[in-house]
């Protein structure tokens, strides 16, 4: 299976089907190689051209015999995108047309060449195929710096299409268009092989716990609120690592050094106070966007990404930010100098040692003729990492593979909701919606990344009774799943208000953390078998139950 691949490449309107067809025509050349690796094979496709050409599309197709009972892993475009196992006969929900003007920015809805509809499942950067009764396969990209890799399972055609996201790219020289492995056998071993081939630097960040302001106070924060929650956290005498100030300290999104009057002593004083309590100080930033109220937009309109008519490119709509916010041009020298100053100030002068970098997908919403989405992301993240010096980086709202080897921690699911599901956004089929159940599904699907490419951030757990619509059972499930598969466990609760069952649940957290999940098996779209180092559990997301499983 997948021993024979067919190539389709179109350059400057000229279609080439197969490597030999390109060679006969002269001009650009393709180097296509298949080599053996432990447990499978590696496939690499490199395009070389001495004159500038436009790549219209490039993909490989391999035949497969998928069956309705098989499972396919569909990794979403970015952190918040719904990621889960589908049957080959399923279809991935598409955002309703009425919602696209406000919500169409967040995922891959705007990428026109993706095959969509019944019996079409696509996955970014890596995918799993779990044939019923046979050995599973992991198919994963080794190069997401040049072009994102989209794996499209086309059940009716009985094929896997592997496409490099480089349509419209102008190339002169050499470019790796595709580089991926197909690994058969036990999935933990396959994920180990993949990450070894990625050749990433060793992990430097510890598994960690802590507090963040967002899911209790949102943008309505102050020095008094932060200080009170810090006091309550320390009073519980539990060992924690980070204490993070989230969105709301800045005057506007984009104006990171202009602080609200509600922090009268400034951010350096806040970080110092956190450190004095034995915790590391964390701070939230969204470096690649600016809202319409910001001084940055008014003073530096040249830093905005612009369309062909010269109009600023929108990146999304957020009522907490006053409405529309805009994508910044991360290749502009002015923006680069500004963000260098911001991150140097935040880390060196203010003393924050954890930076949560959010809304990063906006960097690559709009590829340019000479930079693909992947190239824009890679260039931006390398710079942010350099400017942050030795601070820990927590990526969020980001295409995941771009952060391999750069982020210390990364969000692997959607924002949780104060209810189990956000029914309106579900009706609109918004895959990046705030949703507790969507977050849990994605956390399970992306669990193999934990401890291999970074520390997984599953988002927060909330045990509190106030300002919450999750049942006690639902809150316990989120806490326990996060502890079983996550490596950065944050809450936004005022832990000093914990009583009875909340204290009991919270104090059992180390017992759940100790039971690391070793294998996750989808039984249905809602039921999963979780095998840990000590027990086997059944998680039923429909019935909202987590219990021990007896074989």
Short mmCIF file of C-alpha atoms in Angstrom, two decimals:
data_model
loop_
_atom_site.label_atom_id
_atom_site.label_comp_id
_atom_site.label_asym_id
_atom_site.label_seq_id
_atom_site.Cartn_x
_atom_site.Cartn_y
_atom_site.Cartn_z
CA UNK A 1 0.00 0.00 0.00
CA UNK A 2 1.27 3.47 -0.97
CA UNK A 3 4.18 1.87 -2.85
CA UNK A 4 3.19 3.65 -6.07
CA UNK A 5 2.44 7.37 -6.20
CA UNK A 6 1.17 9.49 -9.06
CA UNK A 7 2.36 13.09 -9.31
CA UNK A 8 0.35 16.01 -10.58
CA UNK A 9 2.19 19.31 -10.90
CA UNK A 10 1.07 22.43 -12.71
CA UNK A 11 3.54 25.25 -13.35
CA UNK A 12 2.66 28.48 -15.18
CA UNK A 13 -0.50 26.83 -16.48
CA UNK A 14 1.34 23.81 -17.87
CA UNK A 15 0.22 20.48 -16.41
CA UNK A 16 2.81 17.75 -15.80
CA UNK A 17 1.59 14.30 -14.81
CA UNK A 18 4.54 12.31 -13.53
CA UNK A 19 8.22 13.07 -13.04
CA UNK A 20 9.13 11.84 -16.51
CA UNK A 21 6.71 14.29 -18.16
CA UNK A 22 8.46 17.19 -16.48
CA UNK A 23 11.88 15.91 -17.54
CA UNK A 24 10.83 15.64 -21.19
CA UNK A 25 9.62 19.22 -21.31
CA UNK A 26 12.86 20.74 -20.04
CA UNK A 27 12.96 23.71 -17.66
CA UNK A 28 12.08 22.97 -14.00
CA UNK A 29 13.11 19.61 -12.59
CA UNK A 30 11.63 17.40 -9.88
CA UNK A 31 13.64 15.18 -7.57
CA UNK A 32 11.29 12.46 -6.26
CA UNK A 33 12.75 9.97 -3.77
CA UNK A 34 11.39 7.06 -1.73
CA UNK A 35 13.69 5.73 0.99
CA UNK A 36 13.26 3.19 3.77
CA UNK A 37 13.15 4.32 7.39
CA UNK A 38 12.51 2.35 10.57
CA UNK A 39 8.95 1.08 10.33
CA UNK A 40 8.15 2.50 6.92
CA UNK A 41 9.22 4.83 4.15
CA UNK A 42 10.07 8.47 3.54
CA UNK A 43 8.88 10.34 0.45
CA UNK A 44 10.47 13.57 -0.67
CA UNK A 45 9.65 15.90 -3.55
CA UNK A 46 11.97 18.79 -4.45
CA UNK A 47 11.35 21.30 -7.26
CA UNK A 48 14.29 23.12 -8.87
CA UNK A 49 14.11 25.91 -11.43
CA UNK A 50 16.64 28.39 -12.78
CA UNK A 51 13.95 30.84 -13.88
CA UNK A 52 11.11 32.15 -11.76
CA UNK A 53 7.93 30.11 -12.18
CA UNK A 54 4.46 30.07 -10.62
CA UNK A 55 3.41 26.85 -8.91
CA UNK A 56 -0.28 26.33 -9.66
CA UNK A 57 -0.54 23.11 -7.67
CA UNK A 58 1.48 20.09 -6.63
CA UNK A 59 0.24 16.86 -5.11
CA UNK A 60 0.85 13.13 -4.93
CA UNK A 61 -1.86 10.49 -4.91
CA UNK A 62 -1.53 6.98 -3.53
CA UNK A 63 -4.18 4.28 -3.68
CA UNK A 64 -5.66 2.84 -0.48
CA UNK A 65 -8.46 0.49 0.48
CA UNK A 66 -10.27 2.41 3.19
CA UNK A 67 -13.41 0.93 4.71
CA UNK A 68 -16.34 2.54 6.44
CA UNK A 69 -15.31 1.13 9.84
CA UNK A 70 -11.77 2.56 9.69
CA UNK A 71 -10.70 5.62 11.67
CA UNK A 72 -8.91 8.63 10.17
CA UNK A 73 -7.31 11.33 12.32
CA UNK A 74 -8.05 14.84 11.05
CA UNK A 75 -5.73 17.40 12.60
CA UNK A 76 -7.22 20.88 12.30
CA UNK A 77 -5.49 23.91 10.83
CA UNK A 78 -4.54 25.56 14.13
CA UNK A 79 -4.72 25.15 17.91
CA UNK A 80 -8.43 25.87 18.23
CA UNK A 81 -9.53 23.86 15.17
CA UNK A 82 -11.60 20.78 15.92
CA UNK A 83 -9.25 17.77 15.69
CA UNK A 84 -10.69 14.28 15.96
CA UNK A 85 -11.06 10.85 14.42
CA UNK A 86 -13.53 10.40 11.56
CA UNK A 87 -14.67 7.44 9.52
CA UNK A 88 -13.62 7.68 5.84
CA UNK A 89 -17.30 8.02 4.89
CA UNK A 90 -17.79 11.06 7.14
CA UNK A 91 -17.56 14.71 6.19
CA UNK A 92 -15.94 17.55 8.12
CA UNK A 93 -18.46 20.27 9.07
CA UNK A 94 -18.12 23.44 7.04
CA UNK A 95 -18.88 26.89 8.41
CA UNK A 96 -22.32 28.10 7.41
CA UNK A 97 -22.29 30.87 4.85
CA UNK A 98 -24.06 33.32 7.15
CA UNK A 99 -21.19 33.04 9.67
CA UNK A 100 -18.30 33.41 7.25
CA UNK A 101 -17.98 37.22 7.33
CA UNK A 102 -17.27 37.11 11.09
CA UNK A 103 -15.82 33.63 11.64
CA UNK A 104 -14.27 32.61 8.35
CA UNK A 105 -10.78 33.75 9.33
CA UNK A 106 -9.97 31.22 12.01
CA UNK A 107 -9.53 27.91 10.21
CA UNK A 108 -9.03 26.69 6.66
CA UNK A 109 -12.44 27.76 5.35
CA UNK A 110 -10.83 30.32 3.02
CA UNK A 111 -8.53 27.78 1.32
CA UNK A 112 -10.46 26.94 -1.86
CA UNK A 113 -8.65 23.84 -3.12
CA UNK A 114 -9.45 21.56 -0.16
CA UNK A 115 -11.84 18.75 -1.12
CA UNK A 116 -14.95 19.04 1.04
CA UNK A 117 -18.16 17.07 1.39
CA UNK A 118 -19.23 13.47 2.08
CA UNK A 119 -16.46 10.86 2.28
CA UNK A 120 -13.74 13.53 2.21
CA UNK A 121 -11.56 14.00 5.29
CA UNK A 122 -8.51 16.26 5.38
CA UNK A 123 -5.76 16.66 7.96
CA UNK A 124 -2.88 19.13 8.34
CA UNK A 125 0.76 18.13 8.94
CA UNK A 126 0.04 14.57 10.09
CA UNK A 127 -2.72 11.99 10.06
CA UNK A 128 -3.46 8.49 11.33
CA UNK A 129 -5.17 5.67 9.49
CA UNK A 130 -6.52 2.94 11.76
CA UNK A 131 -7.87 0.21 9.44
CA UNK A 132 -10.34 -2.08 11.18
CA UNK A 133 -8.51 -5.23 12.28
CA UNK A 134 -5.16 -4.17 10.80
CA UNK A 135 -2.03 -2.36 11.89
CA UNK A 136 -2.41 1.43 12.08
CA UNK A 137 -0.41 3.92 10.02
CA UNK A 138 1.00 7.30 10.94
CA UNK A 139 1.59 9.57 7.94
CA UNK A 140 3.41 12.73 8.93
CA UNK A 141 5.30 15.65 7.42
CA UNK A 142 8.97 16.29 8.13
CA UNK A 143 9.04 19.78 6.61
CA UNK A 144 6.38 22.38 7.40
CA UNK A 145 8.76 25.30 6.92
CA UNK A 146 8.30 25.59 3.14
CA UNK A 147 4.69 24.55 2.62
CA UNK A 148 2.05 23.14 4.94
CA UNK A 149 1.14 19.56 4.07
CA UNK A 150 -2.52 18.65 3.64
CA UNK A 151 -3.46 14.96 3.71
CA UNK A 152 -6.81 14.46 1.94
CA UNK A 153 -8.52 11.10 2.31
CA UNK A 154 -10.86 10.65 -0.67
CA UNK A 155 -12.84 7.53 0.14
CA UNK A 156 -14.87 7.34 -3.07
CA UNK A 157 -11.66 7.48 -5.12
CA UNK A 158 -9.93 5.11 -2.66
CA UNK A 159 -6.88 7.34 -2.51
CA UNK A 160 -4.85 9.59 -0.27
CA UNK A 161 -3.90 12.93 -1.81
CA UNK A 162 -0.90 14.67 -0.26
CA UNK A 163 -0.63 18.31 -1.29
CA UNK A 164 1.85 21.02 -0.46
CA UNK A 165 0.11 24.33 0.30
CA UNK A 166 1.99 26.36 -2.31
CA UNK A 167 -0.60 27.35 -4.92
CA UNK A 168 0.37 30.63 -6.56
CA UNK A 169 3.87 30.61 -5.09
CA UNK A 170 6.58 32.20 -7.26
CA UNK A 171 9.80 30.18 -7.12
CA UNK A 172 13.30 30.62 -8.42
CA UNK A 173 15.82 28.12 -7.10
CA UNK A 174 15.05 25.00 -5.07
CA UNK A 175 12.17 24.19 -2.75
CA UNK A 176 11.09 21.10 -0.84
CA UNK A 177 7.41 20.79 -1.72
CA UNK A 178 6.69 17.55 0.17
CA UNK A 179 8.65 15.52 2.69
CA UNK A 180 6.72 12.97 4.71
CA UNK A 181 6.92 9.52 6.26
CA UNK A 182 4.53 6.57 6.26
CA UNK A 183 5.03 4.49 9.40
CA UNK A 184 3.18 1.25 10.05
CA UNK A 185 2.74 -0.44 13.41
CA UNK A 186 2.24 0.45 17.05
CA UNK A 187 1.45 4.17 17.16
CA UNK A 188 3.63 5.15 20.11
CA UNK A 189 6.61 3.70 18.32
CA UNK A 190 5.57 5.46 15.11
CA UNK A 191 5.27 8.83 16.85
CA UNK A 192 8.69 8.27 18.42
CA UNK A 193 10.20 7.59 14.99
CA UNK A 194 8.54 10.67 13.50
CA UNK A 195 9.80 13.00 16.20
CA UNK A 196 13.30 11.50 15.98
CA UNK A 197 13.32 12.23 12.25
CA UNK A 198 12.16 15.79 12.94
CA UNK A 199 15.44 16.21 14.87
CA UNK A 200 14.06 18.73 17.36
CA UNK A 201 16.06 20.23 20.24
CA UNK A 202 15.56 18.56 23.65
CA UNK A 203 12.59 19.77 25.68
CA UNK A 204 13.66 22.33 28.29
CA UNK A 205 10.33 23.18 29.93
CA UNK A 206 8.99 21.29 32.94
CA UNK A 207 5.53 19.87 33.31
CA UNK A 208 3.80 22.67 35.15
CA UNK A 209 0.71 23.90 36.97
CA UNK A 210 -0.54 27.37 37.72
CA UNK A 211 -3.16 30.07 37.33
CA UNK A 212 -4.33 32.37 34.54
CA UNK A 213 -6.72 35.29 34.77
CA UNK A 214 -8.75 34.73 31.59
CA UNK A 215 -11.52 32.25 32.41
CA UNK A 216 -12.77 34.14 35.44
CA UNK A 217 -12.13 37.81 34.78
CA UNK A 218 -11.55 37.96 31.01
CA UNK A 219 -10.46 41.52 30.07
CA UNK A 220 -11.75 43.00 33.35
CA UNK A 221 -8.55 42.63 35.35
CA UNK A 222 -6.66 44.90 37.72
CA UNK A 223 -3.68 44.79 40.00
CA UNK A 224 -6.06 44.22 42.92
CA UNK A 225 -7.71 41.21 41.26
CA UNK A 226 -4.38 39.67 40.29
CA UNK A 227 -2.92 40.22 43.75
CA UNK A 228 -5.95 38.74 45.51
CA UNK A 229 -5.87 35.58 43.39
CA UNK A 230 -2.13 35.27 43.91
CA UNK A 231 -2.62 35.48 47.67
CA UNK A 232 -5.34 32.81 47.56
CA UNK A 233 -3.20 30.49 45.41
CA UNK A 234 -0.19 30.79 47.70
CA UNK A 235 -2.35 30.33 50.81
CA UNK A 236 -3.38 26.88 49.58
CA UNK A 237 0.30 25.91 49.92
CA UNK A 238 0.20 23.70 46.82
CA UNK A 239 3.26 23.77 44.62
CA UNK A 240 2.71 25.64 41.36
CA UNK A 241 4.97 26.92 38.61
CA UNK A 242 3.36 29.82 36.76
CA UNK A 243 1.01 32.71 37.50
CA UNK A 244 -0.15 34.29 34.25
CA UNK A 245 -1.74 37.66 33.55
CA UNK A 246 -3.89 37.29 30.45
CA UNK A 247 -5.59 39.76 28.11
CA UNK A 248 -6.81 43.02 29.64
CA UNK A 249 -3.74 44.72 31.12
CA UNK A 250 -2.98 46.69 27.91
CA UNK A 251 -4.82 49.78 26.66
CA UNK A 252 -5.53 48.12 23.31
CA UNK A 253 -4.47 45.01 21.44
CA UNK A 254 -1.25 46.01 19.73
CA UNK A 255 -0.26 48.66 22.29
CA UNK A 256 1.66 46.28 24.52
CA UNK A 257 3.68 48.87 26.39
CA UNK A 258 0.68 51.13 27.14
CA UNK A 259 -0.74 49.80 30.40
CA UNK A 260 -4.21 50.46 31.84
CA UNK A 261 -4.59 52.66 34.92
CA UNK A 262 -5.90 49.60 36.78
CA UNK A 263 -2.23 48.58 37.10
CA UNK A 264 -0.96 51.80 38.72
CA UNK A 265 2.48 50.45 39.65
CA UNK A 266 3.08 48.96 36.21
CA UNK A 267 3.80 45.46 35.02
CA UNK A 268 7.32 45.18 36.38
CA UNK A 269 5.90 45.56 39.89
CA UNK A 270 3.30 42.87 39.18
CA UNK A 271 5.93 40.43 37.92
CA UNK A 272 8.14 41.15 40.93
CA UNK A 273 5.25 40.50 43.30
CA UNK A 274 4.55 37.15 41.60
CA UNK A 275 8.20 36.12 41.81
CA UNK A 276 8.35 37.07 45.48
CA UNK A 277 5.69 34.42 46.10
CA UNK A 278 7.89 31.75 44.53
CA UNK A 279 6.09 31.60 41.17
CA UNK A 280 7.21 32.46 37.65
CA UNK A 281 5.34 35.34 36.06
CA UNK A 282 3.53 34.81 32.76
CA UNK A 283 2.07 37.39 30.37
CA UNK A 284 -0.30 37.15 27.39
CA UNK A 285 0.37 38.90 24.08
CA UNK A 286 -1.10 38.71 20.58
CA UNK A 287 1.89 40.05 18.65
CA UNK A 288 0.59 39.62 15.10
CA UNK A 289 -2.69 41.58 15.38
CA UNK A 290 -3.94 45.02 16.39
CA UNK A 291 -7.47 46.15 17.15
CA UNK A 292 -9.12 49.17 15.56
CA UNK A 293 -8.78 51.27 18.74
CA UNK A 294 -5.01 50.91 18.97
CA UNK A 295 -2.41 53.65 18.64
CA UNK A 296 -0.40 51.17 16.59
CA UNK A 297 -2.93 51.25 13.73
CA UNK A 298 -3.15 55.02 13.84
CA UNK A 299 0.60 55.65 13.98
CA UNK A 300 1.84 52.79 11.80
CA UNK A 301 -0.69 51.95 9.08
CA UNK A 302 2.24 50.72 6.98
CA UNK A 303 2.60 47.72 9.30
CA UNK A 304 -0.77 46.30 8.24
CA UNK A 305 -1.21 43.50 5.78
CA UNK A 306 -3.10 44.87 2.77
CA UNK A 307 -5.05 43.40 -0.11
CA UNK A 308 -4.59 44.08 -3.81
CA UNK A 309 -6.58 47.32 -3.47
CA UNK A 310 -4.41 48.52 -0.60
CA UNK A 311 -7.08 48.00 2.05
CA UNK A 312 -6.14 46.62 5.49
CA UNK A 313 -6.77 42.90 5.85
CA UNK A 314 -9.13 41.90 8.61
CA UNK A 315 -8.16 38.97 10.82
CA UNK A 316 -11.33 38.55 12.86
CA UNK A 317 -14.00 40.16 14.99
CA UNK A 318 -13.92 40.32 18.79
CA UNK A 319 -16.46 42.43 20.72
CA UNK A 320 -14.10 42.48 23.71
CA UNK A 321 -11.62 44.32 21.48
CA UNK A 322 -14.09 46.83 20.15
CA UNK A 323 -14.91 44.94 16.96
CA UNK A 324 -12.61 44.21 14.04
CA UNK A 325 -8.95 43.47 14.47
CA UNK A 326 -6.33 43.39 11.74
CA UNK A 327 -3.43 41.23 10.60
CA UNK A 328 0.02 42.79 10.87
CA UNK A 329 2.76 42.32 8.29
CA UNK A 330 5.34 40.36 10.25
CA UNK A 331 7.93 40.80 7.49
CA UNK A 332 7.87 44.61 7.85
CA UNK A 333 11.10 45.95 9.45
CA UNK A 334 9.08 48.42 11.54
CA UNK A 335 6.93 45.72 13.11
CA UNK A 336 10.01 43.58 13.70
CA UNK A 337 11.83 46.40 15.51
CA UNK A 338 8.73 47.12 17.60
CA UNK A 339 8.17 43.51 18.66
CA UNK A 340 11.86 43.12 19.45
CA UNK A 341 11.49 46.10 21.80
CA UNK A 342 8.24 44.76 23.29
CA UNK A 343 9.58 41.30 24.07
CA UNK A 344 12.86 42.66 25.39
CA UNK A 345 10.92 45.02 27.69
CA UNK A 346 8.52 42.31 28.87
CA UNK A 347 11.27 39.80 29.67
CA UNK A 348 14.32 41.86 30.62
CA UNK A 349 12.78 44.96 32.21
CA UNK A 350 9.46 43.69 33.53
CA UNK A 351 10.68 40.20 34.45
CA UNK A 352 8.12 37.86 32.86
CA UNK A 353 9.54 34.40 32.13
CA UNK A 354 6.52 32.81 30.38
CA UNK A 355 5.02 34.47 27.30
CA UNK A 356 1.69 33.25 25.96
CA UNK A 357 1.70 34.22 22.27
CA UNK A 358 -1.85 34.09 20.93
CA UNK A 359 -3.74 34.54 17.63
CA UNK A 360 -0.61 33.56 15.71
CA UNK A 361 -2.60 32.05 12.82
CA UNK A 362 -3.15 35.61 11.57
CA UNK A 363 0.48 35.67 10.43
CA UNK A 364 -0.33 33.32 7.57
CA UNK A 365 -3.93 34.12 6.69
CA UNK A 366 -2.81 35.73 3.45
CA UNK A 367 0.14 34.16 1.62
CA UNK A 368 2.09 36.37 -0.77
CA UNK A 369 3.52 35.44 -4.18
CA UNK A 370 6.96 34.89 -2.65
CA UNK A 371 6.01 33.55 0.81
CA UNK A 372 3.74 30.59 1.46
CA UNK A 373 1.65 30.34 4.63
CA UNK A 374 4.26 28.01 6.11
CA UNK A 375 7.14 30.35 5.26
CA UNK A 376 5.35 33.31 6.84
CA UNK A 377 4.71 31.32 10.02
CA UNK A 378 8.24 29.93 10.25
CA UNK A 379 9.87 33.32 9.68
CA UNK A 380 7.66 34.97 12.31
CA UNK A 381 8.09 32.30 14.99
CA UNK A 382 11.86 32.14 14.58
CA UNK A 383 11.98 35.91 15.16
CA UNK A 384 9.66 35.83 18.17
CA UNK A 385 11.72 33.05 19.71
CA UNK A 386 14.90 35.05 19.19
CA UNK A 387 13.47 38.25 20.66
CA UNK A 388 12.04 36.43 23.70
CA UNK A 389 15.55 35.25 24.58
CA UNK A 390 15.31 32.50 27.23
CA UNK A 391 11.67 33.04 28.27
CA UNK A 392 9.36 30.05 27.95
CA UNK A 393 6.97 30.35 25.00
CA UNK A 394 3.37 29.13 25.12
CA UNK A 395 1.90 29.07 21.61
CA UNK A 396 -1.82 29.46 21.07
CA UNK A 397 -4.05 29.93 18.04
CA UNK A 398 -1.22 28.65 15.88
CA UNK A 399 -0.68 26.08 13.14
CA UNK A 400 0.87 23.40 15.31
CA UNK A 401 3.76 22.05 13.24
CA UNK A 402 5.18 25.55 12.76
CA UNK A 403 5.91 25.61 16.48
CA UNK A 404 7.77 22.30 16.69
CA UNK A 405 11.19 23.03 18.17
CA UNK A 406 10.18 26.61 19.04
CA UNK A 407 7.36 26.50 21.58
CA UNK A 408 7.97 25.12 25.05
CA UNK A 409 4.23 24.72 25.61
CA UNK A 410 1.40 24.81 23.10
CA UNK A 411 -2.38 24.83 23.22
CA UNK A 412 -3.74 21.70 21.59
CA UNK A 413 -7.46 22.42 21.74
CA UNK A 414 -10.14 25.08 21.64
CA UNK A 415 -10.96 27.44 24.48
CA UNK A 416 -13.26 25.67 26.90
CA UNK A 417 -16.71 27.14 27.50
CA UNK A 418 -18.53 27.79 30.75
CA UNK A 419 -21.06 25.23 29.45
CA UNK A 420 -20.39 21.83 27.89
CA UNK A 421 -21.14 23.16 24.40
CA UNK A 422 -21.77 26.51 22.73
CA UNK A 423 -24.96 25.55 20.90
CA UNK A 424 -25.19 28.59 18.64
CA UNK A 425 -21.63 28.23 17.37
CA UNK A 426 -22.18 24.49 16.96
CA UNK A 427 -25.23 25.22 14.81
CA UNK A 428 -23.07 27.53 12.69
CA UNK A 429 -20.56 24.65 12.35
CA UNK A 430 -17.69 26.80 13.62
CA UNK A 431 -14.78 24.37 14.13
CA UNK A 432 -12.74 26.88 16.18
CA UNK A 433 -15.58 27.65 18.60
CA UNK A 434 -15.27 27.95 22.35
CA UNK A 435 -16.56 24.56 23.48
CA UNK A 436 -15.66 22.23 26.29
CA UNK A 437 -16.48 19.05 24.36
CA UNK A 438 -14.62 20.21 21.23
CA UNK A 439 -11.60 21.05 23.37
CA UNK A 440 -11.63 17.58 24.96
CA UNK A 441 -11.83 15.82 21.58
CA UNK A 442 -8.87 17.79 20.25
CA UNK A 443 -6.84 17.22 23.39
CA UNK A 444 -7.31 13.46 22.97
CA UNK A 445 -6.47 13.51 19.25
CA UNK A 446 -3.28 15.51 19.80
CA UNK A 447 -2.16 13.72 22.96
CA UNK A 448 0.80 11.99 21.21
CA UNK A 449 2.54 15.36 20.84
CA UNK A 450 2.94 15.59 24.63
CA UNK A 451 6.52 15.22 25.76
CA UNK A 452 7.69 14.71 22.18
CA UNK A 453 7.58 18.12 20.48
CA UNK A 454 6.67 20.30 23.52
CA UNK A 455 4.49 20.24 26.63
CA UNK A 456 0.78 20.01 25.74
CA UNK A 457 -1.53 22.74 27.06
CA UNK A 458 -5.09 21.34 27.13
CA UNK A 459 -6.53 24.68 28.37
CA UNK A 460 -7.83 25.29 31.88
CA UNK A 461 -9.90 23.24 34.28
CA UNK A 462 -12.60 24.99 36.34
CA UNK A 463 -13.91 23.50 39.59
CA UNK A 464 -15.61 26.60 41.02
CA UNK A 465 -19.36 26.92 41.66
CA UNK A 466 -19.78 30.58 40.69
CA UNK A 467 -19.94 31.85 37.10
CA UNK A 468 -20.08 28.34 35.65
CA UNK A 469 -22.72 26.24 33.91
CA UNK A 470 -20.80 22.96 33.81
CA UNK A 471 -22.15 20.27 36.11
CA UNK A 472 -19.98 18.87 38.88
CA UNK A 473 -19.40 15.72 36.82
CA UNK A 474 -18.42 17.75 33.75
CA UNK A 475 -15.98 19.87 35.73
CA UNK A 476 -14.38 16.73 37.17
CA UNK A 477 -14.03 15.17 33.69
CA UNK A 478 -12.22 18.24 32.34
CA UNK A 479 -9.89 18.30 35.34
CA UNK A 480 -9.06 14.60 35.14
CA UNK A 481 -8.59 14.44 31.36
CA UNK A 482 -6.37 17.51 31.47
CA UNK A 483 -4.28 15.89 34.19
CA UNK A 484 -4.07 12.57 32.34
CA UNK A 485 -2.99 13.94 28.95
CA UNK A 486 -1.91 17.54 29.58
CA UNK A 487 1.41 18.90 30.77
CA UNK A 488 0.47 22.51 31.58
CA UNK A 489 -2.46 22.57 34.01
CA UNK A 490 -3.91 26.02 34.58
CA UNK A 491 -7.05 27.13 36.35
CA UNK A 492 -8.70 30.54 36.59
CA UNK A 493 -10.57 29.79 39.80
CA UNK A 494 -10.16 31.67 43.03
CA UNK A 495 -8.89 28.56 44.77
CA UNK A 496 -9.44 30.13 48.17
CA UNK A 497 -13.17 29.63 47.58
CA UNK A 498 -12.83 25.86 47.08
CA UNK A 499 -14.90 23.79 49.47
CA UNK A 500 -15.57 20.09 50.11
CA UNK A 501 -15.57 18.18 46.80
CA UNK A 502 -13.53 20.87 45.02
CA UNK A 503 -10.69 20.64 47.52
CA UNK A 504 -10.86 16.85 47.41
CA UNK A 505 -10.78 16.83 43.58
CA UNK A 506 -7.98 19.40 43.44
CA UNK A 507 -5.85 17.56 45.98
CA UNK A 508 -6.09 14.36 43.91
CA UNK A 509 -4.53 16.10 40.92
CA UNK A 510 -1.07 14.53 41.47
CA UNK A 511 -2.66 11.06 41.37
CA UNK A 512 -4.16 11.77 37.94
CA UNK A 513 -0.95 13.34 36.65
CA UNK A 514 0.98 10.24 37.71
CA UNK A 515 -1.21 8.05 35.48
CA UNK A 516 0.18 9.09 32.11
CA UNK A 517 -1.99 8.04 29.17
CA UNK A 518 -0.19 5.52 26.97
CA UNK A 519 -2.86 4.80 24.38
CA UNK A 520 -6.14 6.37 23.25
CA UNK A 521 -8.53 4.35 21.12
CA UNK A 522 -11.72 5.78 19.57
CA UNK A 523 -14.58 3.28 19.95
CA UNK A 524 -17.26 5.62 18.59
CA UNK A 525 -17.20 9.33 17.81
CA UNK A 526 -18.03 9.97 21.48
CA UNK A 527 -16.51 7.03 23.38
CA UNK A 528 -12.79 6.51 23.93
CA UNK A 529 -10.70 3.89 25.70
CA UNK A 530 -7.82 5.48 27.61
CA UNK A 531 -5.05 3.17 28.73
CA UNK A 532 -2.77 4.67 31.38
CA UNK A 533 0.26 3.36 33.22
CA UNK A 534 -2.05 2.17 36.02
CA UNK A 535 -5.63 1.80 34.74
CA UNK A 536 -7.88 1.69 31.71
CA UNK A 537 -10.75 4.19 31.50
CA UNK A 538 -13.77 4.71 29.28
CA UNK A 539 -14.61 8.31 28.46
CA UNK A 540 -18.10 8.91 27.11
CA UNK A 541 -18.47 12.50 25.90
CA UNK A 542 -22.14 12.05 25.04
CA UNK A 543 -23.14 10.69 28.45
CA UNK A 544 -20.43 12.83 30.08
CA UNK A 545 -18.93 10.00 32.08
CA UNK A 546 -15.37 8.90 32.87
CA UNK A 547 -15.07 5.56 34.63
CA UNK A 548 -12.78 2.58 35.04
CA UNK A 549 -13.06 0.05 32.24
CA UNK A 550 -13.13 -3.66 32.98
CA UNK A 551 -12.10 -5.83 30.02
#
